[in-house]
Amino acid sequence: MAEHDPLHEVLREIGLLTGIVQGIKDNQETESKRASASRNLLYSKIEDAAGLAAKAAQSAEAAKASADLAHAKIDNDVMPTVLEYRRWKFAGRTWRGFASFAGVSIIGFFWWAWDVISAKLGV
């Protein structure tokens, strides 16, 4: 039977523990590198998203400015013309109505006068 050497046994255990610690250390370095790469990728995606958000904000601001300009053009140039057209259209209809009523009244008067004259003259 082989002799049992406690020092050899302790050295063997220390070697096993050293190997385990080295493996843990290697895994930790690998995981740290992987986490660092993942974190860098995440930060780059966040920066890209921030850039896109800034571009979208600029586009929204430009669209708002364009819409405000179009609204001002409509209010200042188009609507007065439309409102003036509506006023003249209403005035035209009103005067056309007055003229029609006057024409009908004149025709009615001549009709009545013809009847009166015809009755007096016996025609």
PDB file of C-alpha atoms in Angstrom:
ATOM      1  CA  MET A   1       0.000   0.000   0.000  1.00  0.00           C
ATOM      2  CA  ALA A   2       1.171   3.398  -0.822  1.00  0.00           C
ATOM      3  CA  GLU A   3       1.919   5.728   1.918  1.00  0.00           C
ATOM      4  CA  HIS A   4      -0.488   8.518   2.462  1.00  0.00           C
ATOM      5  CA  ASP A   5       1.361  11.846   2.178  1.00  0.00           C
ATOM      6  CA  PRO A   6      -0.674  14.706   3.663  1.00  0.00           C
ATOM      7  CA  LEU A   7       1.564  17.363   2.056  1.00  0.00           C
ATOM      8  CA  HIS A   8       0.979  15.835  -1.363  1.00  0.00           C
ATOM      9  CA  GLU A   9      -2.726  15.793  -0.696  1.00  0.00           C
ATOM     10  CA  VAL A  10      -2.715  19.480   0.377  1.00  0.00           C
ATOM     11  CA  LEU A  11      -0.668  20.484  -2.678  1.00  0.00           C
ATOM     12  CA  ARG A  12      -3.074  18.577  -4.883  1.00  0.00           C
ATOM     13  CA  GLU A  13      -6.052  20.379  -3.337  1.00  0.00           C
ATOM     14  CA  ILE A  14      -4.267  23.730  -3.681  1.00  0.00           C
ATOM     15  CA  GLY A  15      -3.617  22.976  -7.376  1.00  0.00           C
ATOM     16  CA  LEU A  16      -7.262  22.076  -7.899  1.00  0.00           C
ATOM     17  CA  LEU A  17      -8.406  25.283  -6.175  1.00  0.00           C
ATOM     18  CA  THR A  18      -5.874  27.310  -8.179  1.00  0.00           C
ATOM     19  CA  GLY A  19      -7.243  25.795 -11.392  1.00  0.00           C
ATOM     20  CA  ILE A  20     -10.811  26.549 -10.358  1.00  0.00           C
ATOM     21  CA  VAL A  21      -9.880  30.128  -9.435  1.00  0.00           C
ATOM     22  CA  GLN A  22      -8.022  30.564 -12.749  1.00  0.00           C
ATOM     23  CA  GLY A  23     -11.053  29.212 -14.640  1.00  0.00           C
ATOM     24  CA  ILE A  24     -13.329  31.586 -12.773  1.00  0.00           C
ATOM     25  CA  LYS A  25     -10.931  34.433 -13.510  1.00  0.00           C
ATOM     26  CA  ASP A  26     -10.809  33.524 -17.235  1.00  0.00           C
ATOM     27  CA  ASN A  27     -14.613  33.266 -17.366  1.00  0.00           C
ATOM     28  CA  GLN A  28     -14.892  36.590 -15.572  1.00  0.00           C
ATOM     29  CA  GLU A  29     -12.544  38.262 -18.081  1.00  0.00           C
ATOM     30  CA  THR A  30     -14.454  36.723 -20.990  1.00  0.00           C
ATOM     31  CA  GLU A  31     -17.796  37.823 -19.564  1.00  0.00           C
ATOM     32  CA  SER A  32     -16.382  41.273 -18.818  1.00  0.00           C
ATOM     33  CA  LYS A  33     -15.191  41.628 -22.434  1.00  0.00           C
ATOM     34  CA  ARG A  34     -18.537  40.384 -23.730  1.00  0.00           C
ATOM     35  CA  ALA A  35     -20.442  42.772 -21.440  1.00  0.00           C
ATOM     36  CA  SER A  36     -18.179  45.629 -22.488  1.00  0.00           C
ATOM     37  CA  ALA A  37     -18.796  44.901 -26.181  1.00  0.00           C
ATOM     38  CA  SER A  38     -22.535  44.609 -25.541  1.00  0.00           C
ATOM     39  CA  ARG A  39     -22.527  47.862 -23.563  1.00  0.00           C
ATOM     40  CA  ASN A  40     -20.609  49.634 -26.354  1.00  0.00           C
ATOM     41  CA  LEU A  41     -23.115  48.336 -28.917  1.00  0.00           C
ATOM     42  CA  LEU A  42     -25.982  49.517 -26.718  1.00  0.00           C
ATOM     43  CA  TYR A  43     -24.420  52.972 -26.354  1.00  0.00           C
ATOM     44  CA  SER A  44     -23.921  53.226 -30.128  1.00  0.00           C
ATOM     45  CA  LYS A  45     -27.571  52.267 -30.695  1.00  0.00           C
ATOM     46  CA  ILE A  46     -28.650  54.877 -28.147  1.00  0.00           C
ATOM     47  CA  GLU A  47     -26.531  57.519 -29.921  1.00  0.00           C
ATOM     48  CA  ASP A  48     -28.068  56.510 -33.278  1.00  0.00           C
ATOM     49  CA  ALA A  49     -31.550  56.752 -31.806  1.00  0.00           C
ATOM     50  CA  ALA A  50     -30.744  60.168 -30.338  1.00  0.00           C
ATOM     51  CA  GLY A  51     -29.510  61.321 -33.747  1.00  0.00           C
ATOM     52  CA  LEU A  52     -32.697  60.066 -35.403  1.00  0.00           C
ATOM     53  CA  ALA A  53     -34.792  61.778 -32.736  1.00  0.00           C
ATOM     54  CA  ALA A  54     -32.943  65.042 -33.343  1.00  0.00           C
ATOM     55  CA  LYS A  55     -33.520  64.734 -37.102  1.00  0.00           C
ATOM     56  CA  ALA A  56     -37.193  63.964 -36.503  1.00  0.00           C
ATOM     57  CA  ALA A  57     -37.486  67.001 -34.238  1.00  0.00           C
ATOM     58  CA  GLN A  58     -35.892  69.179 -36.930  1.00  0.00           C
ATOM     59  CA  SER A  59     -38.253  67.733 -39.548  1.00  0.00           C
ATOM     60  CA  ALA A  60     -41.238  68.316 -37.278  1.00  0.00           C
ATOM     61  CA  GLU A  61     -40.105  71.892 -36.660  1.00  0.00           C
ATOM     62  CA  ALA A  62     -39.682  72.470 -40.399  1.00  0.00           C
ATOM     63  CA  ALA A  63     -43.120  70.981 -41.090  1.00  0.00           C
ATOM     64  CA  LYS A  64     -44.656  73.191 -38.391  1.00  0.00           C
ATOM     65  CA  ALA A  65     -42.989  76.270 -39.855  1.00  0.00           C
ATOM     66  CA  SER A  66     -44.214  75.324 -43.346  1.00  0.00           C
ATOM     67  CA  ALA A  67     -47.747  74.740 -42.060  1.00  0.00           C
ATOM     68  CA  ASP A  68     -47.703  78.080 -40.235  1.00  0.00           C
ATOM     69  CA  LEU A  69     -46.522  79.810 -43.417  1.00  0.00           C
ATOM     70  CA  ALA A  70     -49.266  78.149 -45.484  1.00  0.00           C
ATOM     71  CA  HIS A  71     -51.869  79.045 -42.841  1.00  0.00           C
ATOM     72  CA  ALA A  72     -50.716  82.669 -42.853  1.00  0.00           C
ATOM     73  CA  LYS A  73     -50.840  82.743 -46.676  1.00  0.00           C
ATOM     74  CA  ILE A  74     -54.372  81.356 -46.639  1.00  0.00           C
ATOM     75  CA  ASP A  75     -55.481  83.821 -43.954  1.00  0.00           C
ATOM     76  CA  ASN A  76     -53.821  86.850 -45.556  1.00  0.00           C
ATOM     77  CA  ASP A  77     -54.135  86.200 -49.296  1.00  0.00           C
ATOM     78  CA  VAL A  78     -56.759  83.574 -50.074  1.00  0.00           C
ATOM     79  CA  MET A  79     -59.512  84.146 -47.518  1.00  0.00           C
ATOM     80  CA  PRO A  80     -59.943  87.880 -48.182  1.00  0.00           C
ATOM     81  CA  THR A  81     -60.416  87.048 -51.864  1.00  0.00           C
ATOM     82  CA  VAL A  82     -62.889  84.293 -51.042  1.00  0.00           C
ATOM     83  CA  LEU A  83     -64.789  86.527 -48.637  1.00  0.00           C
ATOM     84  CA  GLU A  84     -64.857  89.373 -51.169  1.00  0.00           C
ATOM     85  CA  TYR A  85     -66.129  86.972 -53.825  1.00  0.00           C
ATOM     86  CA  ARG A  86     -68.847  85.812 -51.439  1.00  0.00           C
ATOM     87  CA  ARG A  87     -69.841  89.420 -50.695  1.00  0.00           C
ATOM     88  CA  TRP A  88     -70.048  90.281 -54.384  1.00  0.00           C
ATOM     89  CA  LYS A  89     -71.895  87.065 -55.113  1.00  0.00           C
ATOM     90  CA  PHE A  90     -74.426  87.877 -52.383  1.00  0.00           C
ATOM     91  CA  ALA A  91     -74.667  91.470 -53.587  1.00  0.00           C
ATOM     92  CA  GLY A  92     -75.108  90.251 -57.158  1.00  0.00           C
ATOM     93  CA  ARG A  93     -77.868  87.915 -56.123  1.00  0.00           C
ATOM     94  CA  THR A  94     -79.515  90.668 -54.106  1.00  0.00           C
ATOM     95  CA  TRP A  95     -79.431  93.175 -56.946  1.00  0.00           C
ATOM     96  CA  ARG A  96     -80.511  90.544 -59.438  1.00  0.00           C
ATOM     97  CA  GLY A  97     -83.429  89.803 -57.133  1.00  0.00           C
ATOM     98  CA  PHE A  98     -84.272  93.489 -56.875  1.00  0.00           C
ATOM     99  CA  ALA A  99     -84.048  93.877 -60.646  1.00  0.00           C
ATOM    100  CA  SER A 100     -86.204  90.800 -61.194  1.00  0.00           C
ATOM    101  CA  PHE A 101     -88.785  92.080 -58.746  1.00  0.00           C
ATOM    102  CA  ALA A 102     -88.698  95.521 -60.387  1.00  0.00           C
ATOM    103  CA  GLY A 103     -88.993  93.962 -63.848  1.00  0.00           C
ATOM    104  CA  VAL A 104     -91.930  91.854 -62.798  1.00  0.00           C
ATOM    105  CA  SER A 105     -93.522  94.903 -61.157  1.00  0.00           C
ATOM    106  CA  ILE A 106     -93.090  96.999 -64.311  1.00  0.00           C
ATOM    107  CA  ILE A 107     -94.466  94.204 -66.489  1.00  0.00           C
ATOM    108  CA  GLY A 108     -97.345  93.826 -64.051  1.00  0.00           C
ATOM    109  CA  PHE A 109     -97.989  97.551 -64.165  1.00  0.00           C
ATOM    110  CA  PHE A 110     -98.021  97.574 -67.983  1.00  0.00           C
ATOM    111  CA  TRP A 111    -100.305  94.542 -67.996  1.00  0.00           C
ATOM    112  CA  TRP A 112    -102.684  96.273 -65.606  1.00  0.00           C
ATOM    113  CA  ALA A 113    -102.460  99.511 -67.601  1.00  0.00           C
ATOM    114  CA  TRP A 114    -103.196  97.618 -70.840  1.00  0.00           C
ATOM    115  CA  ASP A 115    -106.217  96.001 -69.244  1.00  0.00           C
ATOM    116  CA  VAL A 116    -107.486  99.398 -67.990  1.00  0.00           C
ATOM    117  CA  ILE A 117    -106.867 101.097 -71.332  1.00  0.00           C
ATOM    118  CA  SER A 118    -108.433  98.164 -73.212  1.00  0.00           C
ATOM    119  CA  ALA A 119    -111.490  98.292 -70.978  1.00  0.00           C
ATOM    120  CA  LYS A 120    -111.906 102.061 -71.450  1.00  0.00           C
ATOM    121  CA  LEU A 121    -111.420 101.915 -75.193  1.00  0.00           C
ATOM    122  CA  GLY A 122    -113.399  98.737 -75.611  1.00  0.00           C
ATOM    123  CA  VAL A 123    -110.744  96.979 -77.554  1.00  0.00           C
TER     124      VAL A 123
END
